[in-house]
XYZ file of C-alpha atoms in Angstrom:
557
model
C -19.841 -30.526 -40.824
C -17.536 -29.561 -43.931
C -18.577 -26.418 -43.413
C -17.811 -26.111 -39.543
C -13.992 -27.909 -40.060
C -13.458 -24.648 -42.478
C -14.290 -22.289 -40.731
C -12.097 -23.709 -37.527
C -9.025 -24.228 -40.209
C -9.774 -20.328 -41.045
C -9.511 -19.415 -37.480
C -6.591 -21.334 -36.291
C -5.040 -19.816 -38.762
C -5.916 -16.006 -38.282
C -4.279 -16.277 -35.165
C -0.470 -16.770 -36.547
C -0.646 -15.316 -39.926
C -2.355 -11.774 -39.403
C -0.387 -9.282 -37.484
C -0.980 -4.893 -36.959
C 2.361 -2.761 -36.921
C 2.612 0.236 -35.211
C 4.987 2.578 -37.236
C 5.299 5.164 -34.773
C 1.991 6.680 -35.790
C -0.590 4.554 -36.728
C -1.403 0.732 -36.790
C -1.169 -1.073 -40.424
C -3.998 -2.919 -39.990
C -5.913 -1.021 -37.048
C -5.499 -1.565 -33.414
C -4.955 -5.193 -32.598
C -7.338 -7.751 -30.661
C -6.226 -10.482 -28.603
C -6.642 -12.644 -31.843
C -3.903 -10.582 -33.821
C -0.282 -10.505 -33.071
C 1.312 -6.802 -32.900
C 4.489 -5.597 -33.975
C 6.029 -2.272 -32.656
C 8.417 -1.051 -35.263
C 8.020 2.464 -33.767
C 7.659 3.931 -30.242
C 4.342 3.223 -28.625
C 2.704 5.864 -25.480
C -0.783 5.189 -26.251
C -3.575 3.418 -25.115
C -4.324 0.060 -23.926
C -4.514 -2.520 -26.056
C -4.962 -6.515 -26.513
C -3.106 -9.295 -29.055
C -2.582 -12.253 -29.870
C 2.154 -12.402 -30.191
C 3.608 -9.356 -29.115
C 6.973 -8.141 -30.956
C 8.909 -4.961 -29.943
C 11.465 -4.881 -32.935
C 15.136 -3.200 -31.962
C 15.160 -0.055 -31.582
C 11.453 0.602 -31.042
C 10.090 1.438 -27.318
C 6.638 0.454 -25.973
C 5.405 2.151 -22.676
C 2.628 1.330 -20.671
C 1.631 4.634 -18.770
C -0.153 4.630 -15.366
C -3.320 2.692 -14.988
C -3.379 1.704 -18.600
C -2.371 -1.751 -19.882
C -0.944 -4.519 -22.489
C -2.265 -7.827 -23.262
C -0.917 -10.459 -24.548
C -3.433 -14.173 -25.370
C 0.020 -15.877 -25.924
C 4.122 -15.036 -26.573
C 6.138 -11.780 -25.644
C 9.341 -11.414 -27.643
C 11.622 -7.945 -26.431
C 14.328 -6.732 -28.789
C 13.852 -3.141 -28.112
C 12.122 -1.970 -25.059
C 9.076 -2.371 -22.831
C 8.731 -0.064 -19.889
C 5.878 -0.283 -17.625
C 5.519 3.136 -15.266
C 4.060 2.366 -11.886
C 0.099 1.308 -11.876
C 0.132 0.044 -15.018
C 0.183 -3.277 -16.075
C 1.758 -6.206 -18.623
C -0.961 -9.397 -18.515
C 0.142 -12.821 -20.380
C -3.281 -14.531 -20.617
C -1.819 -17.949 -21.686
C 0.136 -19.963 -19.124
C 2.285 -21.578 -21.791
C 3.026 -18.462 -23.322
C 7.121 -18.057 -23.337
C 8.805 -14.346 -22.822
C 12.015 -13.714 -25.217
C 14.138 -11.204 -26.562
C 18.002 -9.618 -26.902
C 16.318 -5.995 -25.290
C 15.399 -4.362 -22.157
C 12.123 -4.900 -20.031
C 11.822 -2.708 -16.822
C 9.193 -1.772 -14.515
C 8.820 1.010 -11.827
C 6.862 0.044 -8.754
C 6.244 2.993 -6.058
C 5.675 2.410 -2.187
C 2.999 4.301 -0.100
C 4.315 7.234 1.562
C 7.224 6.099 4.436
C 9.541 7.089 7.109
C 12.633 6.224 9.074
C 12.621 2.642 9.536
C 9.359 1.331 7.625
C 9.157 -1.266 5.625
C 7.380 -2.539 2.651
C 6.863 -6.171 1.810
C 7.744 -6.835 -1.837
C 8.068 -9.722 -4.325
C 10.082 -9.628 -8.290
C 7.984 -9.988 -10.999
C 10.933 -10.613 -12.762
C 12.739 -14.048 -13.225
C 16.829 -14.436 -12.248
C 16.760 -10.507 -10.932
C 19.126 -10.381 -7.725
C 18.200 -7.972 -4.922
C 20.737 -5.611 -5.871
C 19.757 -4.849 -9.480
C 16.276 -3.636 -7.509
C 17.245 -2.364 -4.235
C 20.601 -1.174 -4.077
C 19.963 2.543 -3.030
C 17.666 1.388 -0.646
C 19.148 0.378 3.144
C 21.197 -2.532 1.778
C 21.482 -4.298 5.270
C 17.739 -3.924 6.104
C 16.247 -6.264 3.643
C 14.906 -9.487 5.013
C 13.030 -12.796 3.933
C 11.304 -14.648 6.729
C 11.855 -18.114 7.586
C 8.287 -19.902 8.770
C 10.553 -23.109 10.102
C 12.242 -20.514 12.711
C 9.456 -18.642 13.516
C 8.408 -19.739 17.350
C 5.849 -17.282 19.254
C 4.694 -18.505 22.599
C 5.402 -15.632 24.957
C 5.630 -12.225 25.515
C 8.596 -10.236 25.993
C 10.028 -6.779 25.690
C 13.559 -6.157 25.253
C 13.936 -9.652 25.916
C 12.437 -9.829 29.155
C 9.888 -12.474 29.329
C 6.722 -10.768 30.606
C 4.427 -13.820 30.550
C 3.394 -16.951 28.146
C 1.485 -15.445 25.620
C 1.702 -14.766 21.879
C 2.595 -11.526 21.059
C 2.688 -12.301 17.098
C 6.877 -11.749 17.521
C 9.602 -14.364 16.879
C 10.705 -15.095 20.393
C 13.896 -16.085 19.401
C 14.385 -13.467 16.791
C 15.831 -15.331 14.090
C 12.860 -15.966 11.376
C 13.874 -12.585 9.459
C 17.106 -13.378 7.747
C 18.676 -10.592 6.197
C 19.442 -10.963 2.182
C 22.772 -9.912 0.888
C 22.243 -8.098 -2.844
C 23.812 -11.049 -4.785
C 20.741 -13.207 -3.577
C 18.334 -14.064 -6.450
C 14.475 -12.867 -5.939
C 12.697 -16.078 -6.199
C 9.461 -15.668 -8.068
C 6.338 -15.619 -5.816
C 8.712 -15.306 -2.377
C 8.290 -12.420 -0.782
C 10.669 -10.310 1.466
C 10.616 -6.895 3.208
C 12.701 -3.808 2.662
C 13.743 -1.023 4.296
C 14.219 2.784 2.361
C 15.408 5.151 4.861
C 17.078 5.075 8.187
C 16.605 9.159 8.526
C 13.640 10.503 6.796
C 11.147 11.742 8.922
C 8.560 13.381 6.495
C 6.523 10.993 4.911
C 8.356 10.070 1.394
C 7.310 7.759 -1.967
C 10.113 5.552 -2.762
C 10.638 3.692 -5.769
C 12.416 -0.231 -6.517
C 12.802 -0.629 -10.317
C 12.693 -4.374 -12.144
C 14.285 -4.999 -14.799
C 14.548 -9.239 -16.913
C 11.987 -11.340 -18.164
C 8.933 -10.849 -16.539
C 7.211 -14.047 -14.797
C 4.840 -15.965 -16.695
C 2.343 -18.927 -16.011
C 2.060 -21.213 -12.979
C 4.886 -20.614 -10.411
C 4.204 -22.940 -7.267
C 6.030 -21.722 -3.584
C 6.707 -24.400 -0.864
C 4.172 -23.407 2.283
C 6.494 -24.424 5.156
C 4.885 -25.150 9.047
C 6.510 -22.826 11.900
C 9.013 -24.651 14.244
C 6.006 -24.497 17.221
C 4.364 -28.206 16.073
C 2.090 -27.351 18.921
C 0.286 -24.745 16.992
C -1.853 -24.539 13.866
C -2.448 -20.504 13.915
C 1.149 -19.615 13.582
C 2.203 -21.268 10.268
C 2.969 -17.383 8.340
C 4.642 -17.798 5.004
C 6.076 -14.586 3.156
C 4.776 -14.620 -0.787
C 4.038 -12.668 -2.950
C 2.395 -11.629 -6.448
C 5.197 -12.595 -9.245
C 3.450 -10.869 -11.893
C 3.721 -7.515 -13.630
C -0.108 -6.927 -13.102
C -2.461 -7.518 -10.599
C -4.181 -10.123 -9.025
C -7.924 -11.036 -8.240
C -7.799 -12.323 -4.078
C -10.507 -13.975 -4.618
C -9.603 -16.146 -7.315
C -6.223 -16.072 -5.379
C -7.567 -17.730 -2.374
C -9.517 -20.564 -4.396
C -6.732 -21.797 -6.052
C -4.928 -22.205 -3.132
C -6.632 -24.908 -0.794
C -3.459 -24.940 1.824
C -3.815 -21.972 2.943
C -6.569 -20.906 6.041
C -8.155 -18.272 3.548
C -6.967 -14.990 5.021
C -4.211 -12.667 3.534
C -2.364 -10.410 5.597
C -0.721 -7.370 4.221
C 1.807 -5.157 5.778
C 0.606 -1.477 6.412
C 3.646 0.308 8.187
C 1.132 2.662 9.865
C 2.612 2.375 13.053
C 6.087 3.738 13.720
C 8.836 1.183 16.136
C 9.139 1.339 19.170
C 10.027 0.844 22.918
C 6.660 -0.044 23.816
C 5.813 -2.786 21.544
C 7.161 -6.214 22.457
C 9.459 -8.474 21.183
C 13.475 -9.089 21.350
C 14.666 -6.209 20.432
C 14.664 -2.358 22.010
C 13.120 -0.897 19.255
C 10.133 -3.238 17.804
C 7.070 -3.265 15.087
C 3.702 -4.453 16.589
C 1.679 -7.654 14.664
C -1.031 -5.008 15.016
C -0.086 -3.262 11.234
C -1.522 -6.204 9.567
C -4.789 -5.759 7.071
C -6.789 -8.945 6.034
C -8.431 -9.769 3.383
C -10.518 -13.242 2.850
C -13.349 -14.270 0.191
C -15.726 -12.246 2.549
C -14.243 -8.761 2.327
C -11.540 -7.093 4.291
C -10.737 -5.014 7.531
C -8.225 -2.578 8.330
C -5.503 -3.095 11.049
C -5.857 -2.416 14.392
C -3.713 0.314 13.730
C -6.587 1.943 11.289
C -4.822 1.669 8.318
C -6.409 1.369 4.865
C -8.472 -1.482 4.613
C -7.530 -3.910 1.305
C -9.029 -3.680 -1.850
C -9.744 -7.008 -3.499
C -6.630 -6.659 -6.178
C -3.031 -7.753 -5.234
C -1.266 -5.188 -6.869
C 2.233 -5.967 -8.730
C 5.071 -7.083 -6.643
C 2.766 -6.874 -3.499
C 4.049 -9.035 -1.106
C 2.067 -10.378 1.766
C 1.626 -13.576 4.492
C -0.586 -16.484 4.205
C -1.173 -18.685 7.008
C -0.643 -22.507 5.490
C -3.254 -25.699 6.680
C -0.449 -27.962 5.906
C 3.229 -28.080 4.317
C 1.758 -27.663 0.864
C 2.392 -25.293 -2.066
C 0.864 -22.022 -2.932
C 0.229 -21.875 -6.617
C 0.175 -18.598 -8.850
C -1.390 -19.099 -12.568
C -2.500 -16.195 -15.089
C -6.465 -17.404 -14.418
C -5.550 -15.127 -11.624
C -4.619 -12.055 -13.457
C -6.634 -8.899 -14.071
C -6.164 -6.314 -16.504
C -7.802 -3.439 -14.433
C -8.612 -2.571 -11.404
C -12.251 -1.973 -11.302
C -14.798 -4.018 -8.828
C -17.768 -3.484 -10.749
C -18.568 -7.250 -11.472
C -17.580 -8.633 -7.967
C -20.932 -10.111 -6.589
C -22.626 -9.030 -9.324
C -25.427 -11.798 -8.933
C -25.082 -12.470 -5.410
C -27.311 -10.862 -2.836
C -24.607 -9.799 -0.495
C -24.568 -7.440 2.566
C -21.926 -6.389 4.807
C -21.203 -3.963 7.114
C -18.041 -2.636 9.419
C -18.151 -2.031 13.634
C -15.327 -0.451 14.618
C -14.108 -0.369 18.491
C -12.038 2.840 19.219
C -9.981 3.964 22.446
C -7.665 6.898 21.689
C -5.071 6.007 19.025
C -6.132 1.987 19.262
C -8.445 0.655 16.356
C -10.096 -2.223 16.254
C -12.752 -3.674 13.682
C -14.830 -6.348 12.625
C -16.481 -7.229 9.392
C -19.990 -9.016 9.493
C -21.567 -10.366 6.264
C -24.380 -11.546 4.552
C -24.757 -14.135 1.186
C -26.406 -16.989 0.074
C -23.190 -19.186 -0.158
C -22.217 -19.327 3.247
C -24.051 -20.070 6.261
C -23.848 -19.607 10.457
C -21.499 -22.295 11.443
C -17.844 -21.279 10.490
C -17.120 -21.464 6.455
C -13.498 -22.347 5.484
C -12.045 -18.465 3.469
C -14.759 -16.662 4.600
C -14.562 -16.464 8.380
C -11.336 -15.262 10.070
C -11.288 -16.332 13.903
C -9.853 -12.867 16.248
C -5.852 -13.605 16.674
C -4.982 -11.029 18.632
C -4.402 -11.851 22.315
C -2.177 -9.260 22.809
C -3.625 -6.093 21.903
C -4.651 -2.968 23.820
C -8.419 -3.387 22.581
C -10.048 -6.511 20.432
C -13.530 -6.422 18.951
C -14.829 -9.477 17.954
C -17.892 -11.474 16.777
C -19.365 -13.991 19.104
C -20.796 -17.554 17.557
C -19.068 -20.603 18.764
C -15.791 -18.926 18.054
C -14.160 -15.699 18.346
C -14.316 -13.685 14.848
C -12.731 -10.486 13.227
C -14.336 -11.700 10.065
C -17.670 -13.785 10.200
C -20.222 -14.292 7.085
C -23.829 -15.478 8.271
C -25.346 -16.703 5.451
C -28.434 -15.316 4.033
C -29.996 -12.280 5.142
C -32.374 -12.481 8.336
C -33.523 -9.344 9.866
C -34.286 -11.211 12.731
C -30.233 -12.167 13.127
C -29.135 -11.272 16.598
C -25.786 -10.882 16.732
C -23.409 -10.663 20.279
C -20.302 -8.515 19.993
C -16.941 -9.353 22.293
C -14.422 -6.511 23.932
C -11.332 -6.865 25.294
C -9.866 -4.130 26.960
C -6.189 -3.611 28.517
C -7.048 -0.122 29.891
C -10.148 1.337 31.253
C -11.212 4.253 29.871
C -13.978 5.668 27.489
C -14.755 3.409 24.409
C -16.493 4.468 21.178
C -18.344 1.598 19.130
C -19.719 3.080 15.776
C -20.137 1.908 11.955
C -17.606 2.160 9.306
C -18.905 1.391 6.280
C -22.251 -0.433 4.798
C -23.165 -2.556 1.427
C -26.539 -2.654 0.529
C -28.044 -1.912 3.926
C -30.654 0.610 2.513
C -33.430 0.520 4.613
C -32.313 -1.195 7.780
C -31.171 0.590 11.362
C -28.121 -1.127 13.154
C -29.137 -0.825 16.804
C -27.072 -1.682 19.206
C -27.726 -3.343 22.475
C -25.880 -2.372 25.823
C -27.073 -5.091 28.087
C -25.129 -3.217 31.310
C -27.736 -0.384 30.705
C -30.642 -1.739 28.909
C -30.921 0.467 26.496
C -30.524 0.400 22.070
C -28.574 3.297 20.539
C -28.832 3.729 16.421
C -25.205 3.392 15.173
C -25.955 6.219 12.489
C -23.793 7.891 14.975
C -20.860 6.539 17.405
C -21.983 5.287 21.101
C -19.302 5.951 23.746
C -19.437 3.771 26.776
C -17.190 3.477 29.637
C -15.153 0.701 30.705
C -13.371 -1.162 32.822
C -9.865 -4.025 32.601
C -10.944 -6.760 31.279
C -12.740 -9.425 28.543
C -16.713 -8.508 27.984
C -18.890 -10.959 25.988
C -22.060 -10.369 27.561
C -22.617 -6.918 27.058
C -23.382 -5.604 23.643
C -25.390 -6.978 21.309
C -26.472 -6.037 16.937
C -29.756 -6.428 15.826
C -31.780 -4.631 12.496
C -34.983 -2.913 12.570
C -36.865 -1.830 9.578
C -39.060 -0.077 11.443
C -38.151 0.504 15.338
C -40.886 -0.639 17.728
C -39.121 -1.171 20.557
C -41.165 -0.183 23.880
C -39.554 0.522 27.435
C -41.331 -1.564 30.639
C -40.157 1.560 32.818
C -40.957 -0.775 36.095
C -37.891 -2.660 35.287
C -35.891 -1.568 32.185
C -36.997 -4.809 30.294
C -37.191 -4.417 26.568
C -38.157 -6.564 23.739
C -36.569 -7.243 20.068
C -36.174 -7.819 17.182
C -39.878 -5.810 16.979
C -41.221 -6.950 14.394
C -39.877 -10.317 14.810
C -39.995 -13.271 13.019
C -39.142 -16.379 14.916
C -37.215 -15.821 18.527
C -38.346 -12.673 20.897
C -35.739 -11.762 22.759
C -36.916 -10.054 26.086
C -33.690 -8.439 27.933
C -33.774 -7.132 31.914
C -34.474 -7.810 34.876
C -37.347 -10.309 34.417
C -39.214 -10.714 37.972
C -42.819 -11.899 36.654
C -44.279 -14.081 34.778
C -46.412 -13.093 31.112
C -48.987 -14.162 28.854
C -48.938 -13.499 25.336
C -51.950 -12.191 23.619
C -53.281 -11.632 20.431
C -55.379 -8.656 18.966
C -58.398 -10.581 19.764
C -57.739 -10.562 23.140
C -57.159 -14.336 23.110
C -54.006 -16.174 25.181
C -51.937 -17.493 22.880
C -48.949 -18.323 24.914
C -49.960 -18.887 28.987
C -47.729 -18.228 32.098
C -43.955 -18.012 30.953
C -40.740 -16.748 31.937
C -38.739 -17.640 28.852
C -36.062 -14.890 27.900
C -36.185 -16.051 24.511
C -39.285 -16.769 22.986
C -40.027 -18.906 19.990
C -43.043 -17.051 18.027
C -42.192 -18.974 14.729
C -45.592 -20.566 14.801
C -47.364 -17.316 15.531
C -50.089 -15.715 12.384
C -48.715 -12.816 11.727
C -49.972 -9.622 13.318
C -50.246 -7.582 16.742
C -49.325 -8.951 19.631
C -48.987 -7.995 23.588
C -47.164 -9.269 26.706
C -49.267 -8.806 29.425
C -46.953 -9.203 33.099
C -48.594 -10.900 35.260
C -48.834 -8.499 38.399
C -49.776 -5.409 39.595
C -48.950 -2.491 38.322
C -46.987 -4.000 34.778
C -46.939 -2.381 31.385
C -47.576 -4.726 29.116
C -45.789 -4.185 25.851
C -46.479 -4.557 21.731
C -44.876 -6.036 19.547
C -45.747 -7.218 16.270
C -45.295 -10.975 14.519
């Protein structure tokens, strides 16, 4: 025990009495851990590093390049100067750890390529910074937070004419985006949305520059409800990562048990205009929103990226709050890279993208597969469709509506029934976008209207009418396709092989026995559609129709 009290005495104390100074060329001590504190006497333009205290003496410059980063387990103290250039990143790991100093911290944060009148949704990570120290080259009178209490959406209009009483994701009275005047102080973890150009048509990188003490630690933001009490899917709130690195969403969304479980981030990849609705003349459509929950994310249904699983510095994005609660940022969160490798390391997980296509619309699903969730609808992993009032929605059917659905565990014998909605007829495309871990499986697709399965290794166009469809198509897997045509009347049979329900699809006008490979009747004289073979050996089986003239048809158990 004497021995184990030393060596704890020894180690408390390496922690405040070593230290590593960089000169301007080398480290006195070698490169620093995040158990030794680091002094920079000299400029630093190296490589990433970790410590324990870090102290940037007067005169002396540290900068972080691009991608790289700086750790610190505990205090940050700035006399000279720490710059961080865009993609790279600062991480406190300690909550309690304080950020000091008579010098100069900046950062440079860039925006993805924009044009006249788009906007990006930011959020400081710097504490007591007003707007204008950040954005005053930008369009000083197009920079607006968003008020949840104001925000009322139960009807559709376009230039203010009310078209009928439907959500259309817009403010109907068009006062939940307050403008910000540049004396206003950026309030860490609020977000708000700016504006760089009112005349630049060629697609342009703009940059917003930070400069105080960086943000540190827990910050909590009020979640406020939307003035419609009538509604619990319109409750947005405008946040947004306070740090000066990244965030892990999924660690995100689990410390956060007020929210629904979905983020929703801002993609500008639509332009404004006449033809969108909402109060104005000009208007952005609700359509440019990503999202992003504990199951994976999807791309807008304006195809824009789809999110990656980091909240990247000064990000700012909505949240859709269960109650008037608080959404809580902490550095548990924080990540010093930006690498996936470890995300579900452990976890058998499979996932694929369906994506619904007419012209220039987009719309997606996500569908997903892991042990911790299961059919009925799990709380941050399932996203229900909210988009009423959109040219084209594709959606999962299972009780609910999804964009977003996880299943539970892997069953090859999964059926699962897809939803359209289409505002124009025309030709529609359904094909894949994107597998994980679906090596050795075929995604068939069912088209009830025709009868017929068509491999999604490559798109299926189909024609359509006006209208809401959720009878028509259908996903199931096949290892190995077995899947035999009664050419009488277009009836076919899957999942083949199955493993507990046979689904038998067309126009069934007689009745069947099913028998096994001894030529035995197993199951007598039915007309069941779906047919529960869970109790069936397995092996080869055959429905034999029971009249003249039928195929029968194999399928194995």
């Amino acid at each position: 025990m004497k021995k184990l009290i030393l060596l704890l005495i020894l180690f408390c104390g390496f922690n405040s009495e070593s230290q590593t100074i960089w000169n301007g060329t080398t480290w006195s001590l070698g490169a620093p851990n995040e158990f030794i504190d680091a002094t920079i006497q000299g400029n630093y333009n190296g490589v990433s590093f970790k410590c324990y205290n870090l102290l940037i003496e007067a005169g002396a410059m540290l900068t972080i390049p691009p991608f790289l980063y700086v750790s610190a387990t505990n205090n940050l103290t700035v006399n000279g100067t720490l710059g961080l250039a865009n993609s790279s990143s600062f991480i406190q790991v300690n909550d309690s750890g304080t950020v000091s100093g008579t010098g100069t911290i900046f950062c440079i944060r860039n925006t993805t390529p924009m044009i006249d009148d788009d906007y990006t949704f930011w959020s400081s990570p710097m504490a007591n910074s007003t707007l204008g120290s950040s954005f005053s080259t930008w369009v000083t009178d197009r920079i607006f937070k968003f008020n949840t209490s104001n925000f009322i959406d139960v009807e559709t209009t376009y230039n203010g004419t009310y078209i009928n009483g439907f959500s259309d994701g817009q403010d109907d009275d068009g006062n939940a985006w307050i403008e910000m005047a540049q004396t206003d102080v950026m309030i860490p973890g609020v977000g708000f949305a700016a504006k760089a150009s009112s005349t630049e048509t060629t697609p342009t990188i703009y940059a917003a520059t930070f400069t105080g003490l960086p943000n540190n630690g827990i910050i909590t933001v009020p979640l406020v409800m939307s003035g419609n009490s009538l509604s619990n899917t319109d409750d947005f709130n405008l946040i947004g990562n306070p740090y000066l690195s990244s965030c892990f969403s999924d660690n995100t969304i689990n410390a956060n048990p007020d929210i629904s479980g979905t983020l929703y981030f801002w993609t500008h990849t639509t332009a404004i205009s006449p033809s969108n609705s909402g109060t104005n003349t000009l208007n952005f459509t609700s359509n440019d929103y990503s999202r992003l929950n504990l199951t994976g994310g999807t791309k807008s249904l304006t195809n824009s990226d789809r999110p990656t699983r980091y909240i990247a510095s000064c990000q700012g994005f909505m949240v859709r709050a269960l109650n008037p609660g608080v959404f809580t940022f902490n550095n548990s969160l924080r990540n010093e890279g930006y690498s996936n490798e470890d995300f579900h390391r452990t976890e058998e997980l499979k996932q694929y993208w369906i994506a619904l296509t007419y012209e220039q619309q987009y719309s997606e699903v996500l569908i997903d597969y892991r042990n911790n969730t299961s059919f009925a609808n799990d709380y941050r992993y399932d996203e229900q469709n909210g988009s009423p009032n959109t040219w084209i929605s594709l959606y999962t059917i299972n009780e609910n509506n999804y964009k977003i659905e996880s299943r539970g565990a892997f069953d090859n014998d999964d059926v699962i029934q897809l939803g359209y909605k289409a505002n124009v007829p025309g030709t529609f495309t359904l094909s894949s976008d994107g597998f994980t871990n679906f090596e050795g499986y075929n995604l068939m697709l069912f088209d009830s209207e025709f009868g017929t399965f068509h491999n999604l290794e490559t798109p299926y166009a189909f024609d359509t009418e006006t209208g809401t469809f959720n009878n028509r198509f259908m996903l199931v897997y096949q290892t190995t396709l077995e899947i035999e045509e009664m050419t009488y009347q277009g009836v076919f049979v899957f999942p083949n092989p199955v493993k507990d329900v046979l689904y038998i699809e067309g126009e069934l006008s007689s009745r069947y026995n099913i028998i096994d490979s001894l030529g035995r009747i197993i199951i007598a004289d039915c007309n069941e559609i779906q047919l529960d073979v869970s109790n069936l050996s397995k092996g080869v089986y055959i429905i034999d129709f029971i009249c003249a003239n039928c195929k029968s048809i194999k399928f194995i158990k």
